[in-house]
């Protein structure tokens, strides 16, 4: 089973709202990732969690707050977003956070900020 | 740092045509190389990978060979189907386990 699940599938939120995106994997993977993908663009790395610890933050604004409660779960808390934050948010996982390991992606959450 | 350059397309082919999508890379060391596919409205799926020079990755009729001498990892398929219509991303492994993607190539296959 190489499944990564993400909820919700779609999310519409206002600029003053607080919402959370959820990602789950049960493959025993110890690295988890958040990517942001704008239309017709490749995914851009946001955060990397390695053994439940934040190891990479790609200069993401503080209105995005990641959390890794355990090795299977990854959350992305959203607050005071801007319309330009509308995008597809993809979660991925890999067996270990080492170069050369393939990543498995979830279906994504399509976020619209109004 | 590592980077990839792939042909941007869009590429439009008739069913059963031969497909090539070019991808070249710049890297220090010997990173792994990947092709991912994204169908409309979906996340990315790993299509194939290669971890060292002269490795050939293959899956679902798609193939790509890790060519160190030309720093390339071109994607090929002998006979495309309408169901292959998607966006294809070439990717290279970064030093911290991350992936660095090319800009993507949209493929449309007409019946």
Short mmCIF file of C-alpha atoms in Angstrom, two decimals:
data_model
loop_
_atom_site.label_atom_id
_atom_site.label_comp_id
_atom_site.label_asym_id
_atom_site.label_seq_id
_atom_site.Cartn_x
_atom_site.Cartn_y
_atom_site.Cartn_z
CA UNK A 1 0.00 0.00 0.00
CA UNK A 2 1.55 3.27 -1.15
CA UNK A 3 -1.33 5.52 -0.23
CA UNK A 4 -1.14 9.00 1.16
CA UNK A 5 -4.50 10.50 2.05
CA UNK A 6 -5.36 14.17 2.34
CA UNK A 7 -8.42 15.93 3.67
CA UNK A 8 -10.31 17.94 2.74
CA UNK A 9 -10.22 17.58 -1.03
CA UNK A 10 -11.45 21.13 -1.52
CA UNK A 11 -11.41 24.11 0.85
CA UNK A 12 -12.72 27.63 0.44
CA UNK A 13 -11.78 30.07 3.17
CA UNK A 14 -11.89 33.76 3.83
CA UNK A 15 -8.84 35.80 4.67
CA UNK A 16 -9.75 35.93 8.36
CA UNK A 17 -10.49 32.23 8.76
CA UNK A 18 -8.40 29.57 10.45
CA UNK A 19 -8.39 26.14 8.86
CA UNK A 20 -6.23 23.04 8.79
CA UNK A 21 -5.18 20.56 6.12
CA UNK A 22 -4.56 16.98 7.11
CA UNK A 23 -2.30 14.33 5.63
CA UNK A 24 -1.95 10.71 6.68
CA UNK A 25 0.21 7.76 5.65
CA UNK A 26 0.48 4.27 7.08
CA UNK A 27 3.54 3.06 5.22
CA UNK A 28 5.90 3.59 8.14
CA UNK A 29 7.59 6.45 6.30
CA UNK A 30 9.69 8.77 8.45
CA UNK A 31 9.83 11.78 6.14
CA UNK A 32 6.83 13.88 5.22
CA UNK A 33 6.57 16.91 2.99
CA UNK A 34 4.26 19.78 2.13
CA UNK A 35 4.33 21.20 -1.39
CA UNK A 36 2.40 24.07 -2.94
CA UNK A 37 1.43 23.85 -6.60
CA UNK A 38 0.04 26.76 -8.58
CA UNK A 39 -1.78 26.14 -11.84
CA UNK A 40 0.47 24.97 -14.68
CA UNK A 41 3.54 25.04 -12.43
CA UNK A 42 5.59 22.31 -10.76
CA UNK A 43 5.21 21.65 -7.03
CA UNK A 44 7.28 23.89 -4.78
CA UNK A 45 8.61 22.54 -1.53
CA UNK A 46 7.32 24.23 1.62
CA UNK A 47 8.29 22.05 4.59
CA UNK A 48 10.06 18.79 5.35
CA UNK A 49 9.55 16.74 8.50
CA UNK A 50 12.22 14.22 9.29
CA UNK A 51 11.46 11.75 12.10
CA UNK A 52 8.66 14.07 13.26
CA UNK A 53 10.95 17.09 13.47
CA UNK A 54 10.85 20.06 11.14
CA UNK A 55 14.04 19.91 9.09
CA UNK A 56 13.36 22.25 6.20
CA UNK A 57 11.27 25.43 6.03
CA UNK A 58 11.61 26.98 2.61
CA UNK A 59 11.08 30.54 3.87
CA UNK A 60 7.33 29.99 4.05
CA UNK A 61 5.28 32.86 5.55
CA UNK A 62 4.20 32.35 9.15
CA UNK A 63 0.54 32.25 8.14
CA UNK A 64 1.33 28.63 7.24
CA UNK A 65 2.11 26.55 10.31
CA UNK A 66 3.01 22.87 9.95
CA UNK A 67 2.63 20.27 12.63
CA UNK A 68 3.60 16.61 12.84
CA UNK A 69 1.75 15.05 15.80
CA UNK A 70 3.11 11.56 15.09
CA UNK A 71 4.92 9.62 12.42
CA UNK A 72 1.74 9.01 10.41
CA UNK A 73 0.14 12.44 10.51
CA UNK A 74 1.02 15.81 9.09
CA UNK A 75 -1.07 18.94 9.44
CA UNK A 76 -0.85 22.36 7.87
CA UNK A 77 -2.56 25.09 9.86
CA UNK A 78 -3.71 28.10 7.88
CA UNK A 79 -4.45 31.56 9.24
CA UNK A 80 -4.93 34.98 7.66
CA UNK A 81 -4.19 33.74 4.18
CA UNK A 82 -4.09 35.90 1.09
CA UNK A 83 -5.84 35.26 -2.24
CA UNK A 84 -2.44 34.50 -3.81
CA UNK A 85 -2.19 31.51 -1.47
CA UNK A 86 -4.90 29.79 -3.50
CA UNK A 87 -3.29 26.64 -4.90
CA UNK A 88 -3.18 22.85 -4.73
CA UNK A 89 -1.44 21.74 -1.53
CA UNK A 90 0.23 18.39 -1.84
CA UNK A 91 1.48 16.16 0.91
CA UNK A 92 4.11 13.51 0.25
CA UNK A 93 6.06 10.94 2.21
CA UNK A 94 9.21 8.91 1.74
CA UNK A 95 10.72 6.02 3.61
CA UNK A 96 13.56 8.06 5.05
CA UNK A 97 14.69 11.64 4.45
CA UNK A 98 17.66 10.72 2.31
CA UNK A 99 18.58 11.81 -1.15
CA UNK A 100 17.46 9.38 -3.77
CA UNK A 101 14.32 8.08 -2.13
CA UNK A 102 11.10 8.31 -4.07
CA UNK A 103 8.23 10.27 -2.62
CA UNK A 104 4.61 9.22 -2.64
CA UNK A 105 2.07 11.97 -3.05
CA UNK A 106 -1.47 12.40 -1.86
CA UNK A 107 -4.24 13.70 -4.12
CA UNK A 108 -3.93 17.20 -2.73
CA UNK A 109 -6.22 19.80 -1.21
CA UNK A 110 -7.38 22.49 -3.58
CA UNK A 111 -7.50 25.69 -1.56
CA UNK A 112 -9.32 28.84 -2.59
CA UNK A 113 -8.87 31.98 -0.50
CA UNK A 114 -11.59 34.58 -1.00
CA UNK B 1 22.39 23.09 -6.41
CA UNK B 2 20.73 20.36 -8.42
CA UNK B 3 18.32 21.32 -11.18
CA UNK B 4 16.45 19.84 -14.13
CA UNK B 5 15.39 21.28 -17.46
CA UNK B 6 12.65 19.62 -19.46
CA UNK B 7 10.91 20.48 -22.69
CA UNK B 8 7.80 22.44 -21.82
CA UNK B 9 5.43 21.53 -24.60
CA UNK B 10 2.52 21.21 -24.84
CA UNK B 11 2.98 18.04 -26.82
CA UNK B 12 0.09 16.79 -28.93
CA UNK B 13 0.25 13.33 -30.46
CA UNK B 14 -2.07 10.92 -32.18
CA UNK B 15 -2.82 7.60 -30.53
CA UNK B 16 -0.07 4.98 -31.11
CA UNK B 17 2.56 7.63 -31.87
CA UNK B 18 6.03 7.53 -30.34
CA UNK B 19 6.66 9.82 -27.39
CA UNK B 20 9.86 11.48 -26.27
CA UNK B 21 10.01 14.11 -23.54
CA UNK B 22 13.49 15.49 -23.03
CA UNK B 23 14.96 16.08 -19.59
CA UNK B 24 18.50 17.17 -18.74
CA UNK B 25 19.93 17.73 -15.32
CA UNK B 26 22.66 19.60 -13.48
CA UNK B 27 23.92 18.02 -10.30
CA UNK B 28 26.77 17.50 -7.92
CA UNK B 29 27.38 13.87 -7.22
CA UNK B 30 25.09 11.15 -8.54
CA UNK B 31 21.51 11.95 -7.62
CA UNK B 32 18.50 9.76 -8.31
CA UNK B 33 16.27 10.79 -11.19
CA UNK B 34 12.51 10.44 -11.42
CA UNK B 35 9.56 10.89 -13.72
CA UNK B 36 6.23 11.76 -12.12
CA UNK B 37 2.86 11.99 -13.87
CA UNK B 38 -0.07 14.18 -12.87
CA UNK B 39 -3.48 13.41 -14.32
CA UNK B 40 -6.05 16.24 -14.37
CA UNK B 41 -7.30 17.11 -10.90
CA UNK B 42 -5.01 14.65 -9.15
CA UNK B 43 -1.76 14.50 -7.21
CA UNK B 44 1.54 13.26 -8.58
CA UNK B 45 2.24 9.59 -9.20
CA UNK B 46 5.70 8.14 -9.43
CA UNK B 47 6.08 6.79 -12.95
CA UNK B 48 9.66 5.51 -12.85
CA UNK B 49 13.04 6.14 -11.31
CA UNK B 50 16.74 5.45 -11.83
CA UNK B 51 19.39 5.65 -9.17
CA UNK B 52 22.70 5.38 -11.04
CA UNK B 53 24.28 5.82 -14.44
CA UNK B 54 22.98 3.48 -17.18
CA UNK B 55 20.01 2.43 -15.04
CA UNK B 56 16.82 2.11 -17.03
CA UNK B 57 13.57 2.81 -15.25
CA UNK B 58 10.39 1.44 -16.79
CA UNK B 59 6.70 1.28 -15.99
CA UNK B 60 3.46 1.06 -17.97
CA UNK B 61 5.36 1.05 -21.27
CA UNK B 62 7.34 4.17 -20.38
CA UNK B 63 11.13 4.05 -20.18
CA UNK B 64 13.96 6.40 -19.28
CA UNK B 65 17.70 5.76 -19.07
CA UNK B 66 20.07 7.62 -16.74
CA UNK B 67 22.76 8.96 -19.09
CA UNK B 68 25.66 10.43 -17.19
CA UNK B 69 27.65 11.36 -20.31
CA UNK B 70 24.82 13.55 -21.63
CA UNK B 71 23.30 14.37 -18.21
CA UNK B 72 19.92 13.30 -19.55
CA UNK B 73 16.91 11.25 -18.50
CA UNK B 74 14.56 11.37 -21.47
CA UNK B 75 11.13 9.78 -21.17
CA UNK B 76 9.99 7.53 -24.02
CA UNK B 77 6.99 5.42 -24.90
CA UNK B 78 6.60 3.47 -28.09
CA UNK B 79 2.85 3.80 -28.53
CA UNK B 80 0.85 6.35 -26.56
CA UNK B 81 -2.80 6.02 -25.65
CA UNK B 82 -5.46 8.62 -24.99
CA UNK B 83 -5.27 7.63 -21.31
CA UNK B 84 -1.63 8.83 -21.21
CA UNK B 85 -2.80 12.44 -21.51
CA UNK B 86 -1.38 14.16 -18.44
CA UNK B 87 1.40 16.43 -17.26
CA UNK B 88 4.80 14.77 -16.89
CA UNK B 89 7.44 16.09 -14.47
CA UNK B 90 11.10 15.18 -14.49
CA UNK B 91 12.62 15.42 -11.00
CA UNK B 92 15.99 15.12 -9.34
CA UNK B 93 16.74 14.23 -5.77
CA UNK B 94 17.99 17.07 -3.59
CA UNK B 95 20.59 16.73 -0.87
CA UNK B 96 18.05 16.65 1.95
CA UNK B 97 15.67 14.10 0.55
CA UNK B 98 13.60 16.72 -1.23
CA UNK B 99 12.65 16.63 -4.91
CA UNK B 100 13.42 19.34 -7.43
CA UNK B 101 11.02 19.35 -10.35
CA UNK B 102 11.25 20.48 -13.92
CA UNK B 103 8.52 22.79 -15.22
CA UNK B 104 6.38 19.95 -16.52
CA UNK B 105 5.30 18.87 -19.99
CA UNK B 106 1.64 18.61 -20.85
CA UNK B 107 0.87 15.70 -23.16
CA UNK B 108 -2.38 15.46 -25.08
CA UNK B 109 -3.09 12.30 -27.05
CA UNK B 110 -5.84 12.45 -29.68
CA UNK B 111 -7.79 9.39 -30.83
#
